PDB file of C-alpha atoms and ligand atoms in Angstrom:
ATOM      1  CA  MET A 744     125.576  99.261  98.098  1.00  0.00           C
ATOM      2  CA  SER A 745     125.655  97.218  94.795  1.00  0.00           C
ATOM      3  CA  SER A 746     123.054  95.107  93.158  1.00  0.00           C
ATOM      4  CA  GLN A 747     125.365  92.598  91.520  1.00  0.00           C
ATOM      5  CA  PRO A 748     125.292  89.769  93.224  1.00  0.00           C
ATOM      6  CA  ARG A 749     128.616  88.500  94.783  1.00  0.00           C
ATOM      7  CA  THR A 750     131.355  86.111  93.179  1.00  0.00           C
ATOM      8  CA  ALA A 751     133.397  84.046  93.663  1.00  0.00           C
ATOM      9  CA  ILE A 752     136.622  82.205  91.806  1.00  0.00           C
ATOM     10  CA  VAL A 753     136.943  78.112  93.616  1.00  0.00           C
ATOM     11  CA  THR A 754     139.914  76.312  92.849  1.00  0.00           C
ATOM     12  CA  GLY A 755     139.414  71.996  92.674  1.00  0.00           C
ATOM     13  CA  ALA A 756     135.335  72.549  91.688  1.00  0.00           C
ATOM     14  CA  SER A 757     135.281  69.667  89.257  1.00  0.00           C
ATOM     15  CA  GLY A 758     134.930  67.384  92.557  1.00  0.00           C
ATOM     16  CA  GLY A 759     135.716  66.575  96.683  1.00  0.00           C
ATOM     17  CA  ILE A 760     136.338  69.383  99.015  1.00  0.00           C
ATOM     18  CA  GLY A 761     135.503  72.566  96.076  1.00  0.00           C
ATOM     19  CA  SER A 762     132.518  71.038  94.611  1.00  0.00           C
ATOM     20  CA  ALA A 763     131.240  71.456  98.318  1.00  0.00           C
ATOM     21  CA  ILE A 764     132.838  74.727  98.591  1.00  0.00           C
ATOM     22  CA  ALA A 765     130.640  76.453  95.363  1.00  0.00           C
ATOM     23  CA  ALA A 766     127.703  74.536  96.223  1.00  0.00           C
ATOM     24  CA  MET A 767     127.764  76.060  99.717  1.00  0.00           C
ATOM     25  CA  LEU A 768     129.117  80.000  98.146  1.00  0.00           C
ATOM     26  CA  HIS A 769     125.911  79.610  94.937  1.00  0.00           C
ATOM     27  CA  GLU A 770     123.659  78.555  97.933  1.00  0.00           C
ATOM     28  CA  GLU A 771     124.272  81.888  99.456  1.00  0.00           C
ATOM     29  CA  GLY A 772     123.972  84.200  96.538  1.00  0.00           C
ATOM     30  CA  PHE A 773     127.547  83.970  94.825  1.00  0.00           C
ATOM     31  CA  ALA A 774     128.193  84.201  90.863  1.00  0.00           C
ATOM     32  CA  LEU A 775     130.596  81.902  89.673  1.00  0.00           C
ATOM     33  CA  THR A 776     133.395  81.353  88.421  1.00  0.00           C
ATOM     34  CA  LEU A 777     134.286  77.142  88.938  1.00  0.00           C
ATOM     35  CA  VAL A 778     138.070  76.164  87.822  1.00  0.00           C
ATOM     36  CA  GLY A 779     139.632  72.359  86.918  1.00  0.00           C
ATOM     37  CA  ARG A 780     140.706  70.263  84.312  1.00  0.00           C
ATOM     38  CA  ASP A 781     138.562  68.198  83.735  1.00  0.00           C
ATOM     39  CA  LEU A 782     135.966  70.283  82.007  1.00  0.00           C
ATOM     40  CA  ASP A 783     132.892  68.107  82.001  1.00  0.00           C
ATOM     41  CA  LYS A 784     133.590  67.136  85.906  1.00  0.00           C
ATOM     42  CA  LEU A 785     132.859  70.855  86.122  1.00  0.00           C
ATOM     43  CA  ALA A 786     129.623  71.204  83.916  1.00  0.00           C
ATOM     44  CA  ALA A 787     128.348  68.060  86.056  1.00  0.00           C
ATOM     45  CA  VAL A 788     128.458  70.644  88.809  1.00  0.00           C
ATOM     46  CA  ALA A 789     127.726  73.634  88.216  1.00  0.00           C
ATOM     47  CA  SER A 790     124.522  71.523  86.642  1.00  0.00           C
ATOM     48  CA  SER A 791     123.863  70.305  89.760  1.00  0.00           C
ATOM     49  CA  PHE A 792     123.267  74.014  91.594  1.00  0.00           C
ATOM     50  CA  GLY A 793     119.406  74.527  89.779  1.00  0.00           C
ATOM     51  CA  SER A 794     118.786  77.946  88.817  1.00  0.00           C
ATOM     52  CA  GLY A 795     120.238  81.130  91.141  1.00  0.00           C
ATOM     53  CA  PRO A 796     123.251  82.918  90.257  1.00  0.00           C
ATOM     54  CA  PRO A 797     125.893  82.317  87.314  1.00  0.00           C
ATOM     55  CA  VAL A 798     128.116  79.900  87.240  1.00  0.00           C
ATOM     56  CA  HIS A 799     131.127  80.209  84.170  1.00  0.00           C
ATOM     57  CA  THR A 800     133.601  77.383  83.590  1.00  0.00           C
ATOM     58  CA  VAL A 801     137.314  77.026  82.915  1.00  0.00           C
ATOM     59  CA  SER A 802     139.977  74.002  82.438  1.00  0.00           C
ATOM     60  CA  GLY A 803     143.323  74.087  82.377  1.00  0.00           C
ATOM     61  CA  SER A 804     146.226  73.148  85.106  1.00  0.00           C
ATOM     62  CA  LEU A 805     146.952  75.839  87.610  1.00  0.00           C
ATOM     63  CA  ALA A 806     150.544  74.512  87.199  1.00  0.00           C
ATOM     64  CA  GLU A 807     150.482  76.630  83.985  1.00  0.00           C
ATOM     65  CA  GLU A 808     150.922  80.203  84.249  1.00  0.00           C
ATOM     66  CA  THR A 809     148.976  81.788  81.317  1.00  0.00           C
ATOM     67  CA  PHE A 810     146.129  79.385  82.981  1.00  0.00           C
ATOM     68  CA  LEU A 811     145.901  81.450  85.807  1.00  0.00           C
ATOM     69  CA  ASP A 812     145.991  84.671  83.627  1.00  0.00           C
ATOM     70  CA  GLN A 813     143.220  83.234  81.608  1.00  0.00           C
ATOM     71  CA  ILE A 814     141.028  82.286  84.858  1.00  0.00           C
ATOM     72  CA  VAL A 815     141.592  85.980  86.056  1.00  0.00           C
ATOM     73  CA  ALA A 816     140.809  87.562  82.885  1.00  0.00           C
ATOM     74  CA  GLU A 817     137.759  85.270  82.630  1.00  0.00           C
ATOM     75  CA  HIS A 818     136.610  85.865  86.098  1.00  0.00           C
ATOM     76  CA  SER A 819     136.459  90.583  85.055  1.00  0.00           C
ATOM     77  CA  ALA A 820     135.189  90.396  81.647  1.00  0.00           C
ATOM     78  CA  ARG A 821     131.625  88.331  82.963  1.00  0.00           C
ATOM     79  CA  TYR A 822     132.292  89.611  86.242  1.00  0.00           C
ATOM     80  CA  GLY A 823     134.273  92.764  86.117  1.00  0.00           C
ATOM     81  CA  SER A 824     135.290  92.343  90.652  1.00  0.00           C
ATOM     82  CA  LEU A 825     135.928  89.621  92.550  1.00  0.00           C
ATOM     83  CA  ASP A 826     134.464  88.850  96.381  1.00  0.00           C
ATOM     84  CA  MET A 827     136.218  85.765  96.897  1.00  0.00           C
ATOM     85  CA  LEU A 828     139.234  83.227  95.860  1.00  0.00           C
ATOM     86  CA  VAL A 829     138.966  79.974  97.457  1.00  0.00           C
ATOM     87  CA  ASN A 830     142.247  78.748  96.683  1.00  0.00           C
ATOM     88  CA  ASN A 831     141.071  74.558  97.328  1.00  0.00           C
ATOM     89  CA  ALA A 832     143.251  72.854  94.201  1.00  0.00           C
ATOM     90  CA  GLY A 833     145.374  70.817  95.584  1.00  0.00           C
ATOM     91  CA  VAL A 834     146.838  67.352  94.641  1.00  0.00           C
ATOM     92  CA  ALA A 835     148.791  64.604  97.362  1.00  0.00           C
ATOM     93  CA  GLY A 836     152.422  63.752  97.880  1.00  0.00           C
ATOM     94  CA  ASN A 837     152.009  60.193  99.994  1.00  0.00           C
ATOM     95  CA  ARG A 838     155.907  59.268  99.771  1.00  0.00           C
ATOM     96  CA  GLU A 839     159.264  57.930 102.268  1.00  0.00           C
ATOM     97  CA  VAL A 840     161.334  60.509 101.505  1.00  0.00           C
ATOM     98  CA  GLY A 841     163.960  58.570 100.003  1.00  0.00           C
ATOM     99  CA  GLU A 842     161.325  57.726  97.712  1.00  0.00           C
ATOM    100  CA  ILE A 843     160.879  61.473  96.282  1.00  0.00           C
ATOM    101  CA  THR A 844     161.584  62.519  92.953  1.00  0.00           C
ATOM    102  CA  ALA A 845     161.889  65.921  90.716  1.00  0.00           C
ATOM    103  CA  GLU A 846     158.837  65.684  89.085  1.00  0.00           C
ATOM    104  CA  PHE A 847     156.658  64.354  92.114  1.00  0.00           C
ATOM    105  CA  LEU A 848     157.232  67.704  94.433  1.00  0.00           C
ATOM    106  CA  ASP A 849     157.699  69.928  91.388  1.00  0.00           C
ATOM    107  CA  GLU A 850     154.358  68.924  90.548  1.00  0.00           C
ATOM    108  CA  GLN A 851     152.823  69.541  94.449  1.00  0.00           C
ATOM    109  CA  LEU A 852     154.668  72.497  94.518  1.00  0.00           C
ATOM    110  CA  ALA A 853     152.913  74.650  91.344  1.00  0.00           C
ATOM    111  CA  VAL A 854     149.567  72.872  92.406  1.00  0.00           C
ATOM    112  CA  ASN A 855     149.610  73.573  96.720  1.00  0.00           C
ATOM    113  CA  LEU A 856     152.083  76.303  97.044  1.00  0.00           C
ATOM    114  CA  ARG A 857     153.287  78.492  93.200  1.00  0.00           C
ATOM    115  CA  ALA A 858     149.505  78.696  91.720  1.00  0.00           C
ATOM    116  CA  VAL A 859     148.124  79.692  94.992  1.00  0.00           C
ATOM    117  CA  ILE A 860     150.432  82.634  95.297  1.00  0.00           C
ATOM    118  CA  LEU A 861     150.180  83.764  91.821  1.00  0.00           C
ATOM    119  CA  LEU A 862     146.862  83.698  91.890  1.00  0.00           C
ATOM    120  CA  THR A 863     146.380  85.671  94.068  1.00  0.00           C
ATOM    121  CA  SER A 864     148.318  88.232  93.343  1.00  0.00           C
ATOM    122  CA  LYS A 865     147.087  88.420  90.093  1.00  0.00           C
ATOM    123  CA  SER A 866     143.624  88.411  91.185  1.00  0.00           C
ATOM    124  CA  MET A 867     144.465  91.457  93.750  1.00  0.00           C
ATOM    125  CA  PRO A 868     142.537  94.043  91.294  1.00  0.00           C
ATOM    126  CA  LEU A 869     139.742  91.938  91.241  1.00  0.00           C
ATOM    127  CA  LEU A 870     139.291  91.775  95.243  1.00  0.00           C
ATOM    128  CA  GLU A 871     140.385  95.228  95.684  1.00  0.00           C
ATOM    129  CA  ALA A 872     137.271  95.911  93.034  1.00  0.00           C
ATOM    130  CA  ALA A 873     135.079  94.431  94.931  1.00  0.00           C
ATOM    131  CA  VAL A 874     136.168  96.225  98.297  1.00  0.00           C
ATOM    132  CA  GLN A 875     135.691  99.618  96.270  1.00  0.00           C
ATOM    133  CA  GLN A 876     131.863  98.005  95.748  1.00  0.00           C
ATOM    134  CA  ARG A 877     131.368  96.787  99.119  1.00  0.00           C
ATOM    135  CA  LYS A 878     134.219  97.789 101.744  1.00  0.00           C
ATOM    136  CA  SER A 879     135.277  93.795 102.262  1.00  0.00           C
ATOM    137  CA  ALA A 880     136.589  90.655 100.213  1.00  0.00           C
ATOM    138  CA  GLN A 881     138.059  86.764 100.640  1.00  0.00           C
ATOM    139  CA  ILE A 882     140.533  84.225 100.467  1.00  0.00           C
ATOM    140  CA  VAL A 883     139.877  80.870 102.447  1.00  0.00           C
ATOM    141  CA  ASN A 884     143.333  79.386 101.511  1.00  0.00           C
ATOM    142  CA  ILE A 885     142.817  75.075 101.595  1.00  0.00           C
ATOM    143  CA  ALA A 886     145.753  74.385 103.773  1.00  0.00           C
ATOM    144  CA  SER A 887     145.925  70.792 105.738  1.00  0.00           C
ATOM    145  CA  ASN A 888     146.441  69.729 109.279  1.00  0.00           C
ATOM    146  CA  ALA A 889     149.435  68.629 107.502  1.00  0.00           C
ATOM    147  CA  GLY A 890     150.604  72.535 107.431  1.00  0.00           C
ATOM    148  CA  LYS A 891     150.931  72.799 110.868  1.00  0.00           C
ATOM    149  CA  ARG A 892     152.001  68.952 112.027  1.00  0.00           C
ATOM    150  CA  GLY A 893     154.732  67.597 109.692  1.00  0.00           C
ATOM    151  CA  GLU A 894     153.308  63.834 109.056  1.00  0.00           C
ATOM    152  CA  ALA A 895     155.425  60.654 108.032  1.00  0.00           C
ATOM    153  CA  SER A 896     155.642  59.465 104.671  1.00  0.00           C
ATOM    154  CA  LEU A 897     154.196  63.476 103.899  1.00  0.00           C
ATOM    155  CA  ALA A 898     156.899  65.163 103.845  1.00  0.00           C
ATOM    156  CA  SER A 899     156.251  66.788 100.146  1.00  0.00           C
ATOM    157  CA  TYR A 900     152.235  67.654 100.921  1.00  0.00           C
ATOM    158  CA  SER A 901     153.651  68.814 104.463  1.00  0.00           C
ATOM    159  CA  ALA A 902     156.119  71.250 103.495  1.00  0.00           C
ATOM    160  CA  THR A 903     153.460  73.258 100.429  1.00  0.00           C
ATOM    161  CA  LYS A 904     151.015  73.469 103.235  1.00  0.00           C
ATOM    162  CA  PHE A 905     153.074  75.052 105.703  1.00  0.00           C
ATOM    163  CA  GLY A 906     153.957  76.770 102.481  1.00  0.00           C
ATOM    164  CA  VAL A 907     150.163  78.000 102.258  1.00  0.00           C
ATOM    165  CA  VAL A 908     149.567  78.958 105.855  1.00  0.00           C
ATOM    166  CA  GLY A 909     152.134  80.878 106.221  1.00  0.00           C
ATOM    167  CA  PHE A 910     151.988  82.171 102.412  1.00  0.00           C
ATOM    168  CA  THR A 911     147.674  82.890 104.573  1.00  0.00           C
ATOM    169  CA  GLU A 912     149.846  85.112 107.771  1.00  0.00           C
ATOM    170  CA  SER A 913     151.998  87.427 105.767  1.00  0.00           C
ATOM    171  CA  LEU A 914     148.714  87.800 103.681  1.00  0.00           C
ATOM    172  CA  HIS A 915     146.219  88.562 106.877  1.00  0.00           C
ATOM    173  CA  ASP A 916     149.773  90.664 108.328  1.00  0.00           C
ATOM    174  CA  GLU A 917     149.600  92.777 104.912  1.00  0.00           C
ATOM    175  CA  LEU A 918     145.539  93.163 103.848  1.00  0.00           C
ATOM    176  CA  SER A 919     143.410  92.590 106.568  1.00  0.00           C
ATOM    177  CA  THR A 920     143.158  96.627 107.324  1.00  0.00           C
ATOM    178  CA  SER A 921     142.584  96.971 103.433  1.00  0.00           C
ATOM    179  CA  GLY A 922     139.048  95.327 103.814  1.00  0.00           C
ATOM    180  CA  ILE A 923     140.275  91.554 102.316  1.00  0.00           C
ATOM    181  CA  LYS A 924     140.258  88.748 104.913  1.00  0.00           C
ATOM    182  CA  VAL A 925     141.824  86.139 104.491  1.00  0.00           C
ATOM    183  CA  THR A 926     141.580  82.266 106.355  1.00  0.00           C
ATOM    184  CA  ALA A 927     143.919  78.821 105.701  1.00  0.00           C
ATOM    185  CA  ILE A 928     141.199  75.799 106.252  1.00  0.00           C
ATOM    186  CA  CYS A 929     143.465  73.132 107.443  1.00  0.00           C
ATOM    187  CA  PRO A 930     141.614  69.725 107.791  1.00  0.00           C
ATOM    188  CA  GLY A 931     141.933  66.288 108.679  1.00  0.00           C
ATOM    189  CA  LEU A 932     141.015  63.317 107.147  1.00  0.00           C
ATOM    190  CA  VAL A 933     138.031  64.444 104.448  1.00  0.00           C
ATOM    191  CA  ASN A 934     135.833  62.136 102.407  1.00  0.00           C
ATOM    192  CA  THR A 935     136.778  62.885  99.071  1.00  0.00           C
ATOM    193  CA  ALA A 936     139.121  61.375  96.044  1.00  0.00           C
ATOM    194  CA  MET A 937     142.797  62.185  97.685  1.00  0.00           C
ATOM    195  CA  ALA A 938     141.598  60.306 101.513  1.00  0.00           C
ATOM    196  CA  ASP A 939     141.618  57.035  99.151  1.00  0.00           C
ATOM    197  CA  ASP A 940     144.807  55.349  99.780  1.00  0.00           C
ATOM    198  CA  TYR A 941     143.621  55.145 103.302  1.00  0.00           C
ATOM    199  CA  ARG A 942     140.212  53.802 103.142  1.00  0.00           C
ATOM    200  CA  ASP A 943     141.598  49.704 104.248  1.00  0.00           C
ATOM    201  CA  SER A 944     142.264  51.630 107.573  1.00  0.00           C
ATOM    202  CA  VAL A 945     139.571  54.372 107.595  1.00  0.00           C
ATOM    203  CA  GLY A 946     135.882  53.973 106.919  1.00  0.00           C
ATOM    204  CA  ALA A 947     134.247  56.786 104.612  1.00  0.00           C
ATOM    205  CA  ASP A 948     131.256  58.070 107.756  1.00  0.00           C
ATOM    206  CA  GLU A 949     134.735  58.270 110.118  1.00  0.00           C
ATOM    207  CA  MET A 950     136.361  60.555 108.001  1.00  0.00           C
ATOM    208  CA  ILE A 951     135.505  64.783 107.865  1.00  0.00           C
ATOM    209  CA  ALA A 952     132.215  65.240 105.157  1.00  0.00           C
ATOM    210  CA  PRO A 953     133.354  68.025 102.335  1.00  0.00           C
ATOM    211  CA  SER A 954     130.105  70.177 103.498  1.00  0.00           C
ATOM    212  CA  ASP A 955     131.852  70.242 106.489  1.00  0.00           C
ATOM    213  CA  ILE A 956     135.190  71.936 105.238  1.00  0.00           C
ATOM    214  CA  ALA A 957     131.949  74.272 102.861  1.00  0.00           C
ATOM    215  CA  GLU A 958     130.444  75.032 106.825  1.00  0.00           C
ATOM    216  CA  ALA A 959     133.239  76.197 108.035  1.00  0.00           C
ATOM    217  CA  ILE A 960     133.621  79.029 105.589  1.00  0.00           C
ATOM    218  CA  ARG A 961     129.903  79.388 105.501  1.00  0.00           C
ATOM    219  CA  MET A 962     130.748  80.729 109.414  1.00  0.00           C
ATOM    220  CA  THR A 963     133.697  83.151 107.369  1.00  0.00           C
ATOM    221  CA  ILE A 964     131.873  84.662 105.088  1.00  0.00           C
ATOM    222  CA  ARG A 965     128.577  85.176 107.576  1.00  0.00           C
ATOM    223  CA  VAL A 966     130.965  86.840 110.545  1.00  0.00           C
ATOM    224  CA  SER A 967     130.481  89.995 110.612  1.00  0.00           C
ATOM    225  CA  ARG A 968     133.036  92.812 108.558  1.00  0.00           C
ATOM    226  CA  SER A 969     134.735  93.630 111.430  1.00  0.00           C
ATOM    227  CA  CYS A 970     135.435  89.692 112.537  1.00  0.00           C
ATOM    228  CA  VAL A 971     138.484  88.029 110.758  1.00  0.00           C
ATOM    229  CA  VAL A 972     138.299  84.077 111.609  1.00  0.00           C
ATOM    230  CA  PRO A 973     142.465  83.633 110.172  1.00  0.00           C
ATOM    231  CA  GLU A 974     142.351  79.703 110.143  1.00  0.00           C
ATOM    232  CA  ILE A 975     140.273  77.252 110.672  1.00  0.00           C
ATOM    233  CA  VAL A 976     141.661  73.711 112.115  1.00  0.00           C
ATOM    234  CA  LEU A 977     139.396  71.087 111.656  1.00  0.00           C
ATOM    235  CA  LEU A 978     140.242  67.208 112.600  1.00  0.00           C
ATOM    236  CA  ARG A 979     139.482  63.783 113.306  1.00  0.00           C
ATOM    237  CA  PRO A 980     138.672  63.165 116.904  1.00  0.00           C
ATOM    238  CA  ILE A 981     142.117  60.434 115.747  1.00  0.00           C
ATOM    239  CA  GLU A 982     143.983  63.379 115.026  1.00  0.00           C
ATOM    240  CA  TRP A 983     146.640  64.587 116.531  1.00  0.00           C
ATOM    241  CA  ARG A 984     146.185  62.865 120.229  1.00  0.00           C
ATOM    242  CA  GLN A 985     149.093  62.857 122.554  1.00  0.00           C
ATOM    243  CA  PRO A 986     150.502  59.289 122.313  1.00  0.00           C
ATOM    244  CA  GLU A 987     149.175  57.050 125.511  1.00  0.00           C
ATOM    245  CA  GLY A 988     150.837  57.474 128.834  1.00  0.00           C
ATOM    246  CA  ALA A 989     152.398  61.226 128.039  1.00  0.00           C
TER     247      ALA A 989
HETATM  248  N1  NAP B 759     140.982  64.933 101.413  1.00  0.00           N
HETATM  249  C1  NAP B 759     141.915  65.023 101.914  1.00  0.00           C
HETATM  250  O1  NAP B 759     141.634  63.835 102.921  1.00  0.00           O
HETATM  251  C2  NAP B 759     142.191  66.603 102.485  1.00  0.00           C
HETATM  252  C3  NAP B 759     142.792  66.615 103.839  1.00  0.00           C
HETATM  253  C4  NAP B 759     143.280  68.634 103.627  1.00  0.00           C
HETATM  254  C5  NAP B 759     143.472  68.976 102.457  1.00  0.00           C
HETATM  255  N2  NAP B 759     143.377  69.112 101.622  1.00  0.00           N
HETATM  256  C6  NAP B 759     143.036  69.750 100.168  1.00  0.00           C
HETATM  257  O2  NAP B 759     142.167  70.323  99.788  1.00  0.00           O
HETATM  258  C7  NAP B 759     141.217  71.107  99.144  1.00  0.00           C
HETATM  259  C8  NAP B 759     140.663  69.509  97.736  1.00  0.00           C
HETATM  260  O3  NAP B 759     141.108  68.015  98.270  1.00  0.00           O
HETATM  261  P1  NAP B 759     140.049  66.783  97.278  1.00  0.00           P
HETATM  262  O4  NAP B 759     140.512  65.889  98.700  1.00  0.00           O
HETATM  263  O5  NAP B 759     138.740  68.207  97.428  1.00  0.00           O
HETATM  264  O6  NAP B 759     140.887  66.703  95.916  1.00  0.00           O
HETATM  265  P2  NAP B 759     140.167  65.913  95.284  1.00  0.00           P
HETATM  266  O7  NAP B 759     138.858  65.504  95.397  1.00  0.00           O
HETATM  267  O8  NAP B 759     140.736  64.887  94.415  1.00  0.00           O
HETATM  268  O9  NAP B 759     140.186  68.115  94.481  1.00  0.00           O
HETATM  269  C9  NAP B 759     141.388  67.893  93.393  1.00  0.00           C
HETATM  270  C10 NAP B 759     140.884  69.446  92.970  1.00  0.00           C
HETATM  271  O10 NAP B 759     142.052  69.622  92.713  1.00  0.00           O
HETATM  272  C11 NAP B 759     141.959  69.343  90.864  1.00  0.00           C
HETATM  273  N3  NAP B 759     143.497  70.138  90.328  1.00  0.00           N
HETATM  274  C12 NAP B 759     144.796  69.290  90.125  1.00  0.00           C
HETATM  275  N4  NAP B 759     145.259  69.364  90.166  1.00  0.00           N
HETATM  276  C13 NAP B 759     145.202  70.289  89.502  1.00  0.00           C
HETATM  277  C14 NAP B 759     145.713  70.738  88.787  1.00  0.00           C
HETATM  278  N5  NAP B 759     147.070  70.916  88.115  1.00  0.00           N
HETATM  279  N6  NAP B 759     145.101  72.565  87.954  1.00  0.00           N
HETATM  280  C15 NAP B 759     143.971  72.545  87.976  1.00  0.00           C
HETATM  281  N7  NAP B 759     143.011  71.647  88.890  1.00  0.00           N
HETATM  282  C16 NAP B 759     143.880  71.063  89.573  1.00  0.00           C
HETATM  283  C17 NAP B 759     141.280  68.363  90.621  1.00  0.00           C
HETATM  284  O11 NAP B 759     140.171  69.043  89.622  1.00  0.00           O
HETATM  285  P3  NAP B 759     140.009  67.654  88.010  1.00  0.00           P
HETATM  286  O12 NAP B 759     140.481  66.695  89.248  1.00  0.00           O
HETATM  287  O13 NAP B 759     139.410  68.126  87.266  1.00  0.00           O
HETATM  288  O14 NAP B 759     141.839  68.535  88.037  1.00  0.00           O
HETATM  289  C18 NAP B 759     140.125  68.375  91.982  1.00  0.00           C
HETATM  290  O15 NAP B 759     139.250  69.518  91.131  1.00  0.00           O
HETATM  291  C19 NAP B 759     143.384  69.826  98.121  1.00  0.00           C
HETATM  292  O16 NAP B 759     144.584  71.080  98.429  1.00  0.00           O
HETATM  293  C20 NAP B 759     143.774  69.054  99.325  1.00  0.00           C
HETATM  294  O17 NAP B 759     145.592  69.249  99.543  1.00  0.00           O
HETATM  295  C21 NAP B 759     142.465  68.030 100.888  1.00  0.00           C
END
């Protein structure tokens, strides 16, 4: 058994769900690499943790493949292995289908799907090194309830999140017996900046809290090595209800 702390990479850690996940992982004793575009926001998140395992920040756009290589290289140089990759970063995509442009679609594909697949691929040697040390490692992909059921005005976003769910199912099939557990998290509306378009109709106290997502992931860390949690759906009470009279 290694005495080094477990380590994690969290993308989109500069706010919202990602900073809540990062705080939970730090509490659980993970040394961290926090990823986002805004270095000041990442530094503020890192300094909010207080004492504990080291926290490294790296800023850039996940849409750039060279930045994905940089994340893996910097994490590797500091920590040497990776116990948990959290592919959390994402961009919203609220637009009716006739208004979808190439630019609008390409950003969602690049951040929500391409970066998730490529960063996971590039992280495999580090995850395998963690399996060598501790017999297990984990990948958590933040999808959405829109990745389970399509919704009006979310067609392109929903397509990227269905992609994340499909990618995660495939990883489970490929990796689960190697010691690498994989989980897709599919939340409904969460109280972050991404939910700002809904604030006129939904109160903040009616939304899922970012800490709810972090607690669901904490559970996946704490279950025994022989238990895999391939998918978690978290909904508000109003979501996915049958229409009246159905
Ligand atoms: N909020 C919801 O209702 C909801 C529901 C279901 C699923 N989700 C999913 O949950 C995840 C987190 O979303 P959130 O609600 O926490 O949103 P958020 O508050 O808007 O945070 C998004 C994060 O992604 C990062 N990011 C965006 N584009 C990036 C890029 N090109 N390169 C690097 N980082 C980038 C942002 O970093 P910077 O700001 O530093 O650029 C930020 O840290 C996303 O995958 C989202 O699709 C959200």
